[in-house]
């Protein structure tokens, strides 16, 4: 379990290894999560290469990808693009001043359910290849996919929520200041709710979402399977992520 890995040019890069799970602990070096890789330096790229990441799942929207003209810093990996709009900065602009993370997450897990299930399936089907999941902040869309993957693998819920809440600490400072400036320059009014939506990761947002999934589908696995996740993928996911 790590708060943040020092990959130069990122702010929210980390390993999901070391969390308590049914039957053991999550493996280190198998599932990574991050914010955008656009700012990765040569030093950061070298450190990334040492992680031997074999699969990159990119959750950014077409607009976000179009605005990022950087070359891939992981050219040898298989890149899977599974865009999710909810949680992007443009989705915050479209929110008309209503910024509620738990409400946002409920919309995302409804509107992008098949995409989320596909992302977790890619993780399950990746074999021994380390996987990186990222979006722009590495907080909301990445947070949802990683949280549901960890839950489905049997990770203790308190650890799943704790992994999610770490993002706010990692993004505070330079990343948050730049992101706020970009939105304000685009005419978005500043408010406490906007601040939380952009850089916050309060535990109630994730715990409330997971409780809602339990209520509607019985479990996270139930939610994923309704949206295309295969039964055999559950055991593959657990074998990959838990030792």
CSV table of C-alpha atoms in Angstrom, one decimal:
chain,number,residue,atom,x,y,z
A,1,UNK,CA,0.0,0.0,0.0
A,2,UNK,CA,1.5,3.3,-1.0
A,3,UNK,CA,0.3,6.9,-0.9
A,4,UNK,CA,2.1,8.0,-4.1
A,5,UNK,CA,4.9,6.7,-6.3
A,6,UNK,CA,7.4,9.3,-7.5
A,7,UNK,CA,7.0,9.1,-11.3
A,8,UNK,CA,8.2,12.5,-12.4
A,9,UNK,CA,5.6,14.4,-14.3
A,10,UNK,CA,2.6,12.7,-12.5
A,11,UNK,CA,0.8,13.7,-9.4
A,12,UNK,CA,-1.4,10.7,-8.5
A,13,UNK,CA,0.5,7.6,-9.6
A,14,UNK,CA,0.4,4.6,-7.2
A,15,UNK,CA,0.4,0.9,-6.8
A,16,UNK,CA,-2.7,-0.9,-5.4
A,17,UNK,CA,-0.6,-3.6,-3.8
A,18,UNK,CA,-0.6,-4.4,-0.1
A,19,UNK,CA,-4.3,-4.1,0.7
A,20,UNK,CA,-6.0,-6.7,2.9
A,21,UNK,CA,-8.3,-9.0,1.0
A,22,UNK,CA,-10.1,-12.2,1.6
A,23,UNK,CA,-7.5,-14.9,1.5
A,24,UNK,CA,-4.5,-12.6,1.6
A,25,UNK,CA,-3.3,-9.3,0.3
A,26,UNK,CA,-3.3,-7.5,-3.0
A,27,UNK,CA,-0.2,-8.1,-5.1
A,28,UNK,CA,2.3,-5.3,-5.6
A,29,UNK,CA,3.3,-4.4,-9.1
A,30,UNK,CA,0.1,-5.7,-10.8
A,31,UNK,CA,-2.4,-2.9,-10.8
A,32,UNK,CA,-1.3,0.7,-11.0
A,33,UNK,CA,-3.4,3.9,-11.2
A,34,UNK,CA,-2.5,7.4,-12.3
A,35,UNK,CA,-3.5,10.8,-13.5
A,36,UNK,CA,-2.5,11.8,-17.1
A,37,UNK,CA,0.9,10.8,-18.4
A,38,UNK,CA,1.1,13.9,-20.6
A,39,UNK,CA,3.6,15.6,-18.3
A,40,UNK,CA,5.9,12.6,-17.8
A,41,UNK,CA,9.6,13.6,-18.1
A,42,UNK,CA,12.4,11.5,-19.4
A,43,UNK,CA,13.2,10.4,-15.8
A,44,UNK,CA,9.6,9.5,-15.2
A,45,UNK,CA,9.5,7.5,-18.4
A,46,UNK,CA,12.5,5.5,-17.4
A,47,UNK,CA,10.9,4.8,-14.0
A,48,UNK,CA,7.7,3.7,-15.8
A,49,UNK,CA,9.6,1.4,-18.1
A,50,UNK,CA,11.1,-0.3,-15.0
A,51,UNK,CA,7.6,-1.3,-13.9
A,52,UNK,CA,7.1,-3.4,-17.1
A,53,UNK,CA,3.5,-2.3,-17.6
A,54,UNK,CA,2.0,-4.4,-20.3
A,55,UNK,CA,-1.5,-3.0,-20.5
A,56,UNK,CA,-2.7,0.7,-20.3
A,57,UNK,CA,-6.4,1.4,-19.9
A,58,UNK,CA,-7.1,5.0,-20.9
A,59,UNK,CA,-10.5,6.3,-19.6
A,60,UNK,CA,-10.2,9.9,-21.0
A,61,UNK,CA,-12.8,11.4,-23.4
A,62,UNK,CA,-12.1,12.1,-27.0
A,63,UNK,CA,-11.7,15.8,-26.2
A,64,UNK,CA,-9.1,15.1,-23.5
A,65,UNK,CA,-7.1,12.8,-25.8
A,66,UNK,CA,-7.3,15.4,-28.6
A,67,UNK,CA,-5.9,18.1,-26.3
A,68,UNK,CA,-3.0,15.8,-25.3
A,69,UNK,CA,-0.4,15.9,-28.1
A,70,UNK,CA,2.3,14.0,-26.1
A,71,UNK,CA,3.6,10.7,-27.4
A,72,UNK,CA,3.0,7.6,-25.4
A,73,UNK,CA,5.6,7.1,-22.7
A,74,UNK,CA,4.8,3.3,-22.7
A,75,UNK,CA,5.2,2.4,-26.4
A,76,UNK,CA,5.6,-1.3,-25.7
A,77,UNK,CA,2.3,-1.7,-23.8
A,78,UNK,CA,-1.1,-2.6,-25.2
A,79,UNK,CA,-3.2,0.5,-25.1
A,80,UNK,CA,-6.9,0.1,-24.5
A,81,UNK,CA,-9.1,3.2,-24.9
A,82,UNK,CA,-12.4,3.0,-23.0
A,83,UNK,CA,-13.7,6.6,-22.8
A,84,UNK,CA,-15.9,7.7,-20.0
A,85,UNK,CA,-17.2,11.3,-20.1
A,86,UNK,CA,-18.5,11.7,-16.6
A,87,UNK,CA,-15.8,13.0,-14.3
A,88,UNK,CA,-13.9,14.8,-17.0
A,89,UNK,CA,-13.4,18.6,-16.7
A,90,UNK,CA,-15.8,19.2,-19.5
A,91,UNK,CA,-18.5,17.2,-17.7
A,92,UNK,CA,-18.0,19.5,-14.7
A,93,UNK,CA,-18.5,22.5,-17.0
A,94,UNK,CA,-21.7,20.9,-18.2
A,95,UNK,CA,-22.9,20.4,-14.6
A,96,UNK,CA,-24.5,23.9,-14.4
A,97,UNK,CA,-23.0,24.5,-11.0
A,98,UNK,CA,-24.3,21.3,-9.4
A,99,UNK,CA,-21.3,19.3,-8.2
A,100,UNK,CA,-22.0,16.3,-6.0
A,101,UNK,CA,-19.5,13.5,-6.3
A,102,UNK,CA,-21.7,10.7,-5.1
A,103,UNK,CA,-24.5,11.8,-7.5
A,104,UNK,CA,-21.9,12.0,-10.3
A,105,UNK,CA,-20.6,8.5,-9.5
A,106,UNK,CA,-24.1,7.1,-9.5
A,107,UNK,CA,-24.7,8.6,-13.0
A,108,UNK,CA,-21.4,7.2,-14.2
A,109,UNK,CA,-21.9,3.7,-13.0
A,110,UNK,CA,-25.3,3.8,-14.7
A,111,UNK,CA,-24.5,5.6,-18.0
A,112,UNK,CA,-21.0,3.9,-18.5
A,113,UNK,CA,-21.8,0.5,-16.9
A,114,UNK,CA,-20.7,-1.5,-19.9
A,115,UNK,CA,-17.5,0.5,-20.3
A,116,UNK,CA,-16.6,0.0,-16.6
A,117,UNK,CA,-17.3,-3.7,-16.8
A,118,UNK,CA,-15.1,-3.9,-19.9
A,119,UNK,CA,-12.3,-2.1,-18.2
A,120,UNK,CA,-12.4,-4.5,-15.2
A,121,UNK,CA,-12.5,-7.4,-17.7
A,122,UNK,CA,-9.3,-6.1,-19.4
A,123,UNK,CA,-7.7,-6.2,-15.9
A,124,UNK,CA,-8.9,-9.7,-15.3
A,125,UNK,CA,-7.7,-10.9,-18.7
A,126,UNK,CA,-4.3,-9.4,-18.6
A,127,UNK,CA,-2.5,-12.4,-17.2
A,128,UNK,CA,0.7,-11.6,-15.5
A,129,UNK,CA,1.1,-8.3,-17.3
A,130,UNK,CA,1.0,-5.3,-15.0
A,131,UNK,CA,-1.9,-3.0,-15.8
A,132,UNK,CA,-2.1,0.8,-15.5
A,133,UNK,CA,-5.5,2.5,-15.4
A,134,UNK,CA,-5.6,6.3,-15.9
A,135,UNK,CA,-7.6,9.3,-16.9
A,136,UNK,CA,-6.8,13.0,-16.4
A,137,UNK,CA,-6.8,13.3,-12.6
A,138,UNK,CA,-6.8,9.6,-11.8
A,139,UNK,CA,-9.5,10.3,-9.2
A,140,UNK,CA,-13.0,9.8,-10.4
A,141,UNK,CA,-13.1,7.5,-13.5
A,142,UNK,CA,-9.9,5.8,-12.5
A,143,UNK,CA,-11.2,5.7,-8.9
A,144,UNK,CA,-14.4,4.0,-9.9
A,145,UNK,CA,-12.8,1.3,-12.2
A,146,UNK,CA,-10.1,0.5,-9.6
A,147,UNK,CA,-12.5,0.5,-6.7
A,148,UNK,CA,-14.8,-1.9,-8.5
A,149,UNK,CA,-11.9,-4.1,-9.6
A,150,UNK,CA,-10.6,-4.3,-6.0
A,151,UNK,CA,-14.0,-5.0,-4.6
A,152,UNK,CA,-14.6,-7.8,-7.1
A,153,UNK,CA,-11.2,-9.3,-6.2
A,154,UNK,CA,-12.3,-9.4,-2.5
A,155,UNK,CA,-10.4,-6.5,-1.1
A,156,UNK,CA,-11.7,-5.2,2.2
A,157,UNK,CA,-14.1,-2.3,1.6
A,158,UNK,CA,-12.3,-0.1,4.1
A,159,UNK,CA,-9.2,-0.5,2.1
A,160,UNK,CA,-11.0,0.1,-1.2
A,161,UNK,CA,-12.4,3.4,0.2
A,162,UNK,CA,-9.0,4.4,1.7
A,163,UNK,CA,-7.4,3.9,-1.7
A,164,UNK,CA,-9.9,6.2,-3.3
A,165,UNK,CA,-9.5,8.9,-0.6
A,166,UNK,CA,-5.8,9.1,-1.2
A,167,UNK,CA,-6.3,11.0,-4.5
A,168,UNK,CA,-7.3,14.2,-2.7
A,169,UNK,CA,-4.0,14.3,-0.8
A,170,UNK,CA,-2.0,13.6,-4.0
A,171,UNK,CA,-3.7,16.2,-6.1
A,172,UNK,CA,-3.6,19.0,-3.5
A,173,UNK,CA,-1.2,21.7,-4.5
A,174,UNK,CA,0.2,22.2,-8.0
A,175,UNK,CA,-2.2,19.9,-9.8
A,176,UNK,CA,-5.2,21.5,-8.1
A,177,UNK,CA,-4.1,25.0,-8.6
A,178,UNK,CA,-3.6,24.4,-12.3
A,179,UNK,CA,-6.9,22.6,-12.7
A,180,UNK,CA,-8.8,25.4,-10.9
A,181,UNK,CA,-7.2,28.0,-13.0
A,182,UNK,CA,-8.1,26.2,-16.2
A,183,UNK,CA,-11.8,26.0,-15.2
A,184,UNK,CA,-12.0,29.6,-13.9
A,185,UNK,CA,-10.5,30.8,-17.2
A,186,UNK,CA,-13.2,28.9,-19.0
A,187,UNK,CA,-15.9,30.8,-17.0
A,188,UNK,CA,-16.8,28.2,-14.4
A,189,UNK,CA,-17.7,29.9,-11.1
A,190,UNK,CA,-15.7,28.9,-8.1
A,191,UNK,CA,-17.5,27.2,-5.2
A,192,UNK,CA,-16.7,24.9,-2.4
A,193,UNK,CA,-18.6,22.1,-4.3
A,194,UNK,CA,-16.5,22.7,-7.4
A,195,UNK,CA,-13.3,22.5,-5.3
A,196,UNK,CA,-14.4,19.1,-4.0
A,197,UNK,CA,-15.6,17.8,-7.3
A,198,UNK,CA,-12.4,18.7,-9.0
A,199,UNK,CA,-9.9,17.6,-6.4
A,200,UNK,CA,-11.7,15.9,-3.6
A,201,UNK,CA,-12.2,12.3,-2.8
A,202,UNK,CA,-14.3,12.1,0.4
A,203,UNK,CA,-14.9,8.7,1.8
A,204,UNK,CA,-18.7,9.1,1.8
A,205,UNK,CA,-18.7,9.5,-2.0
A,206,UNK,CA,-17.2,6.0,-2.6
A,207,UNK,CA,-18.8,4.2,0.4
A,208,UNK,CA,-22.2,5.6,-0.5
A,209,UNK,CA,-21.8,4.5,-4.1
A,210,UNK,CA,-20.7,1.0,-3.1
A,211,UNK,CA,-23.6,0.7,-0.7
A,212,UNK,CA,-26.0,1.7,-3.5
A,213,UNK,CA,-24.5,-0.9,-5.8
A,214,UNK,CA,-25.0,-3.6,-3.1
A,215,UNK,CA,-28.6,-2.5,-2.6
A,216,UNK,CA,-29.4,-2.6,-6.3
A,217,UNK,CA,-27.3,-5.6,-7.6
A,218,UNK,CA,-26.4,-7.5,-4.4
A,219,UNK,CA,-22.7,-6.9,-4.9
A,220,UNK,CA,-20.1,-5.3,-7.1
A,221,UNK,CA,-19.7,-8.6,-8.8
A,222,UNK,CA,-23.4,-8.7,-9.5
A,223,UNK,CA,-23.3,-5.3,-11.0
A,224,UNK,CA,-20.3,-6.2,-13.3
A,225,UNK,CA,-21.9,-9.5,-14.4
A,226,UNK,CA,-25.2,-7.8,-15.4
A,227,UNK,CA,-23.1,-5.6,-17.7
A,228,UNK,CA,-21.0,-8.3,-19.4
A,229,UNK,CA,-18.4,-9.4,-16.9
A,230,UNK,CA,-18.0,-13.1,-17.2
A,231,UNK,CA,-18.2,-15.5,-14.3
A,232,UNK,CA,-14.8,-17.0,-15.0
A,233,UNK,CA,-13.3,-13.5,-15.0
A,234,UNK,CA,-14.0,-13.2,-11.3
A,235,UNK,CA,-11.6,-16.0,-10.4
A,236,UNK,CA,-9.1,-14.7,-12.9
A,237,UNK,CA,-9.3,-11.2,-11.4
A,238,UNK,CA,-8.8,-12.5,-7.9
A,239,UNK,CA,-5.9,-14.7,-9.0
A,240,UNK,CA,-4.2,-11.7,-10.6
A,241,UNK,CA,-4.7,-9.2,-7.8
A,242,UNK,CA,-4.7,-11.3,-4.6
A,243,UNK,CA,-1.9,-13.4,-3.1
